[in-house]
Every structure is written in C-alpha cells, then in structure tokens.
PDB file of C-alpha atoms in Angstrom:
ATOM      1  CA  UNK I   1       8.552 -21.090   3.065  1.00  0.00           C
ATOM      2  CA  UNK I   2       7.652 -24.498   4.531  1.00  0.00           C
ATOM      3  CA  UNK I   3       7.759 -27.875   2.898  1.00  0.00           C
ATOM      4  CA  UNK I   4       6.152 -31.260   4.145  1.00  0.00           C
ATOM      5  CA  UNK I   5       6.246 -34.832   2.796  1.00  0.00           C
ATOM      6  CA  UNK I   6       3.255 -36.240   4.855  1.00  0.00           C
ATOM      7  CA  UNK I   7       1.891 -40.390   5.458  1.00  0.00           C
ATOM      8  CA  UNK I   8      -1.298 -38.687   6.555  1.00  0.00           C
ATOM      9  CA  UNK I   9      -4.010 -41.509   5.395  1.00  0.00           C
ATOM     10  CA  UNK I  10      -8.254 -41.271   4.997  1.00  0.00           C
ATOM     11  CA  UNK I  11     -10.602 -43.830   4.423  1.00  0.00           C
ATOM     12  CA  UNK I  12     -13.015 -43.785   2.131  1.00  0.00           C
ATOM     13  CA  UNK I  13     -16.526 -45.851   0.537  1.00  0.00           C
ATOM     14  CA  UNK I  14     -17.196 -45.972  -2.999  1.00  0.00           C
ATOM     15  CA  UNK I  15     -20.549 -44.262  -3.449  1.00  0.00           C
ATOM     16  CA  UNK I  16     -23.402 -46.223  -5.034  1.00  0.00           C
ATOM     17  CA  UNK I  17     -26.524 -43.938  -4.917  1.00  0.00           C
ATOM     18  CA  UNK I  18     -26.530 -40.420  -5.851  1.00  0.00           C
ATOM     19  CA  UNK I  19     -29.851 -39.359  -5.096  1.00  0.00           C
ATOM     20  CA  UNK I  20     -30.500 -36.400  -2.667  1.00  0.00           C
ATOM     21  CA  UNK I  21     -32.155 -38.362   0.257  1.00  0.00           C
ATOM     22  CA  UNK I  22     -29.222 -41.116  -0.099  1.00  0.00           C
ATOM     23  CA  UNK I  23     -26.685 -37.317   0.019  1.00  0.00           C
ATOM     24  CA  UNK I  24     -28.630 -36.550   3.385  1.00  0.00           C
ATOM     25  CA  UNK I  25     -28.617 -40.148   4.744  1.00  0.00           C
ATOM     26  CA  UNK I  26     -24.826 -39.789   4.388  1.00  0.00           C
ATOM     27  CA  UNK I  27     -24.258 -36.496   6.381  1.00  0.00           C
ATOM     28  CA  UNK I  28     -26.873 -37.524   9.186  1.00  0.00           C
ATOM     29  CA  UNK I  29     -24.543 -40.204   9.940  1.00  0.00           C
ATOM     30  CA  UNK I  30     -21.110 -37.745  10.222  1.00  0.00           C
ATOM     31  CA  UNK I  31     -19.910 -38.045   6.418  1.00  0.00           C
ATOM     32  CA  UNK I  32     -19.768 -36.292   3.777  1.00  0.00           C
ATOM     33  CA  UNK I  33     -19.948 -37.016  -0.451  1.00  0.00           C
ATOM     34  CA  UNK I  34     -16.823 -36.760  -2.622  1.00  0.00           C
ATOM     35  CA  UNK I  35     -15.420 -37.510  -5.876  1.00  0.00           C
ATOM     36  CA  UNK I  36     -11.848 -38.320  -6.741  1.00  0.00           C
ATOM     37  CA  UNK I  37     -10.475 -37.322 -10.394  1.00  0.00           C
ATOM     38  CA  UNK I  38      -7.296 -36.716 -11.998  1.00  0.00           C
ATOM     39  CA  UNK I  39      -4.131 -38.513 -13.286  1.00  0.00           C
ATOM     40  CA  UNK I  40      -5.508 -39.859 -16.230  1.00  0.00           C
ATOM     41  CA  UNK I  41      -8.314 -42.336 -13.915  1.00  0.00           C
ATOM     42  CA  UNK I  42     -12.122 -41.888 -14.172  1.00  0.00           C
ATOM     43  CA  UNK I  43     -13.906 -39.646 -11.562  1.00  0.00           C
ATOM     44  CA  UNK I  44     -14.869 -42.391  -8.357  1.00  0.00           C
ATOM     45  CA  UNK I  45     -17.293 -41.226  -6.115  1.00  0.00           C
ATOM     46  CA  UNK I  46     -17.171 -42.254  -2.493  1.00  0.00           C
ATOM     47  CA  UNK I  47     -17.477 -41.164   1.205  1.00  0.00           C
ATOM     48  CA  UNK I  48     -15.379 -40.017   3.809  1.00  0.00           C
ATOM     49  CA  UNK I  49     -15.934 -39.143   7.795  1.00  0.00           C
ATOM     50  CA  UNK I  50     -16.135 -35.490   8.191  1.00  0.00           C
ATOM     51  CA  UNK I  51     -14.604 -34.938  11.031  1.00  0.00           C
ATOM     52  CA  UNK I  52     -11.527 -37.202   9.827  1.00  0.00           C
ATOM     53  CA  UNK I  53     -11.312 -35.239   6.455  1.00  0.00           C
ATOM     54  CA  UNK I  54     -11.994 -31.919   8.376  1.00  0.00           C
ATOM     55  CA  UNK I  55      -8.579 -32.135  10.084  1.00  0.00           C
ATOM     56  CA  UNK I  56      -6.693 -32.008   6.493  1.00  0.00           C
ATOM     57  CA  UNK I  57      -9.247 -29.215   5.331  1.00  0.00           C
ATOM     58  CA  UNK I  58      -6.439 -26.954   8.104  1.00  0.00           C
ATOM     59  CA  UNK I  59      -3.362 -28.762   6.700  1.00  0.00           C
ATOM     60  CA  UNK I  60      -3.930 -26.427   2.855  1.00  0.00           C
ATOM     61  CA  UNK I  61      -4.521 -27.780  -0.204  1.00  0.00           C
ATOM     62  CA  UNK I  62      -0.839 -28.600  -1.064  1.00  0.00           C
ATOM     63  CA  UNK I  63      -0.881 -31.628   1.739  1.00  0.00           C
ATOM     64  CA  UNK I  64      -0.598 -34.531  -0.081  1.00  0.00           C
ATOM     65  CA  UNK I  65      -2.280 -37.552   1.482  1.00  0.00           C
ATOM     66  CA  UNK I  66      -3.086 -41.423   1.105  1.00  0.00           C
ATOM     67  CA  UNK I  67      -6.844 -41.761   0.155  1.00  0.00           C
ATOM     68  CA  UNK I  68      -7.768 -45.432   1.037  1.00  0.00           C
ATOM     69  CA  UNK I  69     -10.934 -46.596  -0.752  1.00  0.00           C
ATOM     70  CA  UNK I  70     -12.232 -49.691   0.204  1.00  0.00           C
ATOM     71  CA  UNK I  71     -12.383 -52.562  -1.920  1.00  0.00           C
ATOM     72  CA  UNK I  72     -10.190 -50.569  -4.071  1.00  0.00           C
ATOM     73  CA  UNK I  73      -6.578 -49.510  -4.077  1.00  0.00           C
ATOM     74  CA  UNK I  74      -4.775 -46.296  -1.980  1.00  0.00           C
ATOM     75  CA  UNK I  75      -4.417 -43.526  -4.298  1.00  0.00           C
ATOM     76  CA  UNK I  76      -2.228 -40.346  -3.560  1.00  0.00           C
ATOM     77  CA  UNK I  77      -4.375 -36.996  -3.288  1.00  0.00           C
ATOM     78  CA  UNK I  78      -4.770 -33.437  -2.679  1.00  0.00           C
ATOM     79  CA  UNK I  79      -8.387 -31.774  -1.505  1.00  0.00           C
ATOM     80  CA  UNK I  80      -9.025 -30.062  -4.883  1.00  0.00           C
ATOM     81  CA  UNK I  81     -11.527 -28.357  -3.632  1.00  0.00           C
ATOM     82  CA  UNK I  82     -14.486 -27.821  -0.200  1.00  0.00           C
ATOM     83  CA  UNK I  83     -18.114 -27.273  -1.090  1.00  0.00           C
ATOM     84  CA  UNK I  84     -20.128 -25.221   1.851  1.00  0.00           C
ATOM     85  CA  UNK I  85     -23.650 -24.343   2.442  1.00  0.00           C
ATOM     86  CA  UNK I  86     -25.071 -22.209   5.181  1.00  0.00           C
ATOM     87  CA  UNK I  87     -21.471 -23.052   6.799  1.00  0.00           C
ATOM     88  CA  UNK I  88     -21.575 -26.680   6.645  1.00  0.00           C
ATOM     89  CA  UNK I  89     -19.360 -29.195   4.302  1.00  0.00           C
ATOM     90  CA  UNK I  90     -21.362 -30.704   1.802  1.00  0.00           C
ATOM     91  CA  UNK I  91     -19.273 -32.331  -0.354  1.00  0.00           C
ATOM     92  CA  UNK I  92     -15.088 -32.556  -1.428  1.00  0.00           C
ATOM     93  CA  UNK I  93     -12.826 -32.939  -4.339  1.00  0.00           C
ATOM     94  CA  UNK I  94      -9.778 -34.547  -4.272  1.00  0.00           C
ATOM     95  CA  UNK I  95      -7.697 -34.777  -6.926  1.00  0.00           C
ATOM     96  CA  UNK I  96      -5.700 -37.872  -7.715  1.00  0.00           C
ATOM     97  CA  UNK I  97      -2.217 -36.763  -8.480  1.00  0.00           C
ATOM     98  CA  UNK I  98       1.291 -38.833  -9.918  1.00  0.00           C
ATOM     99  CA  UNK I  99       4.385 -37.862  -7.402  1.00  0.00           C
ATOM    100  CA  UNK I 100       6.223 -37.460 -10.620  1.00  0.00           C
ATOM    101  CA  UNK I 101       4.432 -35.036 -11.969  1.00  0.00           C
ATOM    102  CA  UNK I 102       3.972 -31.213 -11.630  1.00  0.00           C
ATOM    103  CA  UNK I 103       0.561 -30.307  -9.990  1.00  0.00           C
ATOM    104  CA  UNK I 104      -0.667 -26.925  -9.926  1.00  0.00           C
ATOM    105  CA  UNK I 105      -2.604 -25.596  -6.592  1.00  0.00           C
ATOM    106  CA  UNK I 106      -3.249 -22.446  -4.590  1.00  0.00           C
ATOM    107  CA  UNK I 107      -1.417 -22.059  -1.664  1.00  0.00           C
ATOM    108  CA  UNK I 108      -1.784 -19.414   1.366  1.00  0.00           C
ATOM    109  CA  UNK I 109       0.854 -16.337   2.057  1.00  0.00           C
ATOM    110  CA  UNK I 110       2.055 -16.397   5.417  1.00  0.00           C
ATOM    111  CA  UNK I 111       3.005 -12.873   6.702  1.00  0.00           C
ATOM    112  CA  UNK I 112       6.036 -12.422   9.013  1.00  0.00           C
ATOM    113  CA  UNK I 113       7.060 -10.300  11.482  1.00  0.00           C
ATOM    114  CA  UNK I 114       6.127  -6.688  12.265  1.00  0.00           C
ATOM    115  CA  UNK I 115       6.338  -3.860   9.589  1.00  0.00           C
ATOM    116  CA  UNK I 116       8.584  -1.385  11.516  1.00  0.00           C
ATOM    117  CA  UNK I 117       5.912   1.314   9.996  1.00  0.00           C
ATOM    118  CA  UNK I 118       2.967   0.206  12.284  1.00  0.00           C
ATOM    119  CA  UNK I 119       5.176   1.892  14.908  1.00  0.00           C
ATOM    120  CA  UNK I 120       5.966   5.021  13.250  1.00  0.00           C
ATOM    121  CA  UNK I 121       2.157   5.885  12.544  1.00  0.00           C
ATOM    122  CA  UNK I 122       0.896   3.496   9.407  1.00  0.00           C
ATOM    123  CA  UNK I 123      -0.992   1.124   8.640  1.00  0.00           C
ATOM    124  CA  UNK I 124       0.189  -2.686   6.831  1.00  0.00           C
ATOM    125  CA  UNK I 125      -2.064  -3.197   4.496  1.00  0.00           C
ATOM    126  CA  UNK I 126      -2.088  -6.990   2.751  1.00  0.00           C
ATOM    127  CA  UNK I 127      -3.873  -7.352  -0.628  1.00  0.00           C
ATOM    128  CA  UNK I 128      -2.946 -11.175  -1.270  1.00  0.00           C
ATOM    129  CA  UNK I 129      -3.365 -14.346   1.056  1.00  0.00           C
ATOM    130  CA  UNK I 130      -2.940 -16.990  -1.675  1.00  0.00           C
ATOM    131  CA  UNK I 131      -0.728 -17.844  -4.260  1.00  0.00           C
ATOM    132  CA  UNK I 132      -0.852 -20.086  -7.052  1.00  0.00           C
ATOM    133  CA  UNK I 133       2.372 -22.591  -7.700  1.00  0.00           C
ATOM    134  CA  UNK I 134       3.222 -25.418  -9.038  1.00  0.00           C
ATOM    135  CA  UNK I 135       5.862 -27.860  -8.396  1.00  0.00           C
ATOM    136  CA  UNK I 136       6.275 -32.507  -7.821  1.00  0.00           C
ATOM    137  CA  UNK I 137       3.503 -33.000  -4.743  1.00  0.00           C
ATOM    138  CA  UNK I 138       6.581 -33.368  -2.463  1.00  0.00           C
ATOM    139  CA  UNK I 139       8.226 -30.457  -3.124  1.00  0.00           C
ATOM    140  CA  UNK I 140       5.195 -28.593  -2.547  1.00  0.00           C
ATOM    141  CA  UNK I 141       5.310 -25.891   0.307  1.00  0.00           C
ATOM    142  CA  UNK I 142       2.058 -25.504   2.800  1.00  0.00           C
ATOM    143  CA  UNK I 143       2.848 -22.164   2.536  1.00  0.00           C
ATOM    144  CA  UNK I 144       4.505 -18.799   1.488  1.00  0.00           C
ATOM    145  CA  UNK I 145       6.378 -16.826   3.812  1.00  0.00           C
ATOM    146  CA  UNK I 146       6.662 -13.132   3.636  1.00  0.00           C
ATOM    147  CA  UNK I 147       8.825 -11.120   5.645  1.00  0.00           C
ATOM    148  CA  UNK I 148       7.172  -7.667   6.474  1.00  0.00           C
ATOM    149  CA  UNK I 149       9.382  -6.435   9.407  1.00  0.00           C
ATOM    150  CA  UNK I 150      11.477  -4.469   6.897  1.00  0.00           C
ATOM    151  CA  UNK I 151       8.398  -2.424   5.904  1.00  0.00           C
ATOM    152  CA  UNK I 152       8.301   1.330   6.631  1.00  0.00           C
ATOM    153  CA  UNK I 153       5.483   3.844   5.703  1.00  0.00           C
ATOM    154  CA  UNK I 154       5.491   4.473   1.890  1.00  0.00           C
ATOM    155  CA  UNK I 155       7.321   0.916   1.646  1.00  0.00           C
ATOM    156  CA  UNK I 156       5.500  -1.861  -0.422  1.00  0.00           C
ATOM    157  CA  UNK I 157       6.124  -5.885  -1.212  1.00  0.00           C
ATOM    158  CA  UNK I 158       5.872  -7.262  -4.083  1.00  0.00           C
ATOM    159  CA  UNK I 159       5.496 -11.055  -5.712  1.00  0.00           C
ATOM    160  CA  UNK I 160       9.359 -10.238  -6.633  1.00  0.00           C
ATOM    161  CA  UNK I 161      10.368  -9.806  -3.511  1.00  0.00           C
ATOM    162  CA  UNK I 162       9.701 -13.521  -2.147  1.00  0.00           C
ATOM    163  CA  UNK I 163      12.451 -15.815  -2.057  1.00  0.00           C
ATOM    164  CA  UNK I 164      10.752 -18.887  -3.784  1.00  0.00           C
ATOM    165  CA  UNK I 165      12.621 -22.595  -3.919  1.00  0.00           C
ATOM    166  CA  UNK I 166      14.353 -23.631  -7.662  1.00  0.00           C
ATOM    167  CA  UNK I 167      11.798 -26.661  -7.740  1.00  0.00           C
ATOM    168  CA  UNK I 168       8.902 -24.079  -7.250  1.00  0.00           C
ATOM    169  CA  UNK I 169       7.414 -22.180 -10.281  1.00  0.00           C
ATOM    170  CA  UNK I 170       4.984 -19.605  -8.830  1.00  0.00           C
ATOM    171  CA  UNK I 171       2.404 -18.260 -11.016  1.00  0.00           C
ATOM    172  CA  UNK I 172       1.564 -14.741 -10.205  1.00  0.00           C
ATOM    173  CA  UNK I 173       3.576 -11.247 -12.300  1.00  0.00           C
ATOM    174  CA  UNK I 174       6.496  -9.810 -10.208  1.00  0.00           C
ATOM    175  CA  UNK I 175       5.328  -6.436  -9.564  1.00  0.00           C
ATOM    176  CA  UNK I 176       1.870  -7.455  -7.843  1.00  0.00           C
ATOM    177  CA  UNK I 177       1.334  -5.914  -4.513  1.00  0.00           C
ATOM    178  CA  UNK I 178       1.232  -8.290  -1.367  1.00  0.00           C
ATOM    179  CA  UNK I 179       1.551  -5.795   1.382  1.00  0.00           C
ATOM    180  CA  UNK I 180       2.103  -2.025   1.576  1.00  0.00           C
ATOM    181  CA  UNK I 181       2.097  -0.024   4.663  1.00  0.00           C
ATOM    182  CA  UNK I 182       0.239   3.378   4.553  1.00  0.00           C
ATOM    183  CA  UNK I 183      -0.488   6.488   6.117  1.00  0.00           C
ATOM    184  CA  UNK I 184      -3.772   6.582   7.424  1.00  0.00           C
ATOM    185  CA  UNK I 185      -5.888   9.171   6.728  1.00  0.00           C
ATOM    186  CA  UNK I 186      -7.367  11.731   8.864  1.00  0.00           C
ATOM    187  CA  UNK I 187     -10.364  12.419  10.408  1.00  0.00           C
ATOM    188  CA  UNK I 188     -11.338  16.127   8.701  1.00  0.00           C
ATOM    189  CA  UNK I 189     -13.787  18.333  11.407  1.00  0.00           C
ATOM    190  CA  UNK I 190     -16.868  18.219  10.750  1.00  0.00           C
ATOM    191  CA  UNK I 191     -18.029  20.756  12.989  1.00  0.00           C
ATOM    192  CA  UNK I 192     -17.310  24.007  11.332  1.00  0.00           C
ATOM    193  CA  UNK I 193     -19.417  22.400   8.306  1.00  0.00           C
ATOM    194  CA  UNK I 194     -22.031  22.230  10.650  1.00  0.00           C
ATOM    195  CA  UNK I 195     -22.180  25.363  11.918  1.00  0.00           C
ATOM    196  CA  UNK I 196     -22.269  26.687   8.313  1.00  0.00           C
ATOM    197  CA  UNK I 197     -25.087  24.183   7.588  1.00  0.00           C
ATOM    198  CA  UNK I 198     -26.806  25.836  10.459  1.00  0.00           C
ATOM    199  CA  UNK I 199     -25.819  29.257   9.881  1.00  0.00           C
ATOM    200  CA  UNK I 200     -27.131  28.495   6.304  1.00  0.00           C
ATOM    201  CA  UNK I 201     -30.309  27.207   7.209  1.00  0.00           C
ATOM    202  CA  UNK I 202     -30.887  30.663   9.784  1.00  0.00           C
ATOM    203  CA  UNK I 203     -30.180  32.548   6.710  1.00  0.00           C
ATOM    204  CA  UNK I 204     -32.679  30.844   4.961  1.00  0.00           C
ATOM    205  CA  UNK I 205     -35.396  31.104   8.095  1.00  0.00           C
ATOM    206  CA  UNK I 206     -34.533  34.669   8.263  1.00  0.00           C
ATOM    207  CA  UNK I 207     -34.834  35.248   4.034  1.00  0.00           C
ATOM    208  CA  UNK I 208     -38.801  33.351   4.301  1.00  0.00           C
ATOM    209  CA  UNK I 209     -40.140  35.508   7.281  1.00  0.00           C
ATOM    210  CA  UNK I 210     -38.845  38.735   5.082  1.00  0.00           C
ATOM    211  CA  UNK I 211     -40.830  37.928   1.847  1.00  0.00           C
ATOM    212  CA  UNK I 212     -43.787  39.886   1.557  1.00  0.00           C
ATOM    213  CA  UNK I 213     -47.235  37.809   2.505  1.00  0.00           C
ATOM    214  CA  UNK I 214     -49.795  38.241  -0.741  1.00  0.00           C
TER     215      UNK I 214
END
C-alpha cells in the first residue's frame, strides 16, 4: 500500500454564469465547469484548465491537493467526482476537506505479482479494482496493494487477506472475493453432435420420401 502527502496546486475562477452557451464558451477555450463543496462551506462554482486538472484525474481520488481560487482563498481538496460525455470531461467535483478530519473515498486495488497458478494451467480471475476507505487526507493511500504471486489453482483472496495500515479503516466485509485463480474450462467437441444432427436430419429425409403420396 502506498501513501503520499502531495503540494500539488490548481487554479481556479469563480463561475458567474451558468447557462449552457456560457458551459460551452468555457470548454471551447480548454476548461472545464466545477463546483467545490464540503467541510461545512457553501458549494462555489468555478473553472479550472482541463488539461491542468486532467493530470490529477491519474493521481486517484485520494490525492489531496491545493485548489487556488482567485480572488478567494486556497482550499484543500480531493476530485469527488469526473463527469463524461461521449468521452469528454464536462464538468468536476471536488470536495473541500479539513486535514483533521476523516474523509471517506474510493480508492483502486493494485494487483501484485504473478499467481504461481497461471503457470500450472489457470486462470487469475480479479472481481474488485476499488475499495472504499477512510482515514485523515494524509494518511490516505493512492492505492491498495494485493499480493497474488502466492495464488495457486483453487486458491482465492479475500478483503481479509490485505494487510491494511492502523490509521486506515477500510470499508468492505472480510470474506469478499478480490482474486481467485481458476481452471478454465474446456472446449467440449462439437463434431460428433453434428454428425448426429446430420445423421438425424437423413433420418428424417429418408422417413418423408417413405410416406405414402395421397
């Protein structure tokens, strides 16, 4: 499991007009409409540059950054959440957080290693890639590492098998299945059904030409 403290800063513009030409007008010209909420404050809508607020959208959503408004003060965030049409950003929540106090966000499950059953004929199968935690914003991990080199065919992990920090509380049940490693199954033959289907359907040819003709 990783952990970060980061001084990772974005600007931002306190949004005036909310129509949907003045929403268009702002992504023409490379940004992109947000909102900032929590910690007790009123929601503040602003802008940020995409391609600036892109490059956290990789970092997860437990990255913890300086949001600089203008005109305004620097308030502490996480991206709450990414809105996307037809593949494209459209708009951001960030969520204004307190360093002192527990924040609750859905992190990704990093997978380590090579299940030693892969090489003896299965197949790893994962059935999580995110976890939900909650911990102070700089005790926070980007992510959740799970060693799966120990797994053999028929093995399984579970959510009680991770090794998770004291300062962490990770909200998911212990006997949920990250990653199991299977056998696959086989390919049956289909050919001696088809040579019944067509021994079937000469049968059948054979039974027609034999009935009687009024």
């Amino acid at each position: 499991m990783t952990s970060k403290r980061s001084s990772v800063q974005l600007e931002a513009e306190v949004r005036n007009e909310f129509t949907r030409a003045s929403r268009r007008t702002i992504r023409e010209n490379g940004g992109v409409p947000a909102v900032v909420y929590g910690a007790g404050t009123e929601s503040v809508p602003v802008t940020v540059d995409l391609k600036e607020a892109a490059k956290l959208f990789y970092k997860g959503r437990s990255e913890s950054f300086k949001l600089n408004i203008q005109g305004s003060e620097s308030l502490p965030v996480l991206i709450k959440d990414v809105q996307q049409r037809a593949g494209k950003v459209v708009h951001v929540d960030f969520l204004h957080i307190s360093m002192n106090k527990p924040v609750r966000v859905t992190i990704p499950v990093s997978y380590q290693g090579e299940a030693v059953g892969t090489k003896n004929g299965g197949t790893l199968q994962t059935q999580v890639t995110e976890l939900e935690v909650e911990g102070l914003p700089g005790d926070l991990p980007s992510s959740i590492e799970a060693d799966i080199s120990a797994l053999d065919v028929g093995d399984k992990m579970t959510v009680g098998d991770l090794q998770i920090p004291e300062k962490i509380t990770l909200h998911a049940e212990d006997e949920e299945v990250l990653a199991s490693v299977i056998v696959p199954r086989l390919v049956e033959d289909t050919e001696p059904q088809e040579e019944t289907g067509e021994e079937d359907a000469e049968a059948g040819s054979d039974s027609a030409e034999e009935e009687p003709q009024e």
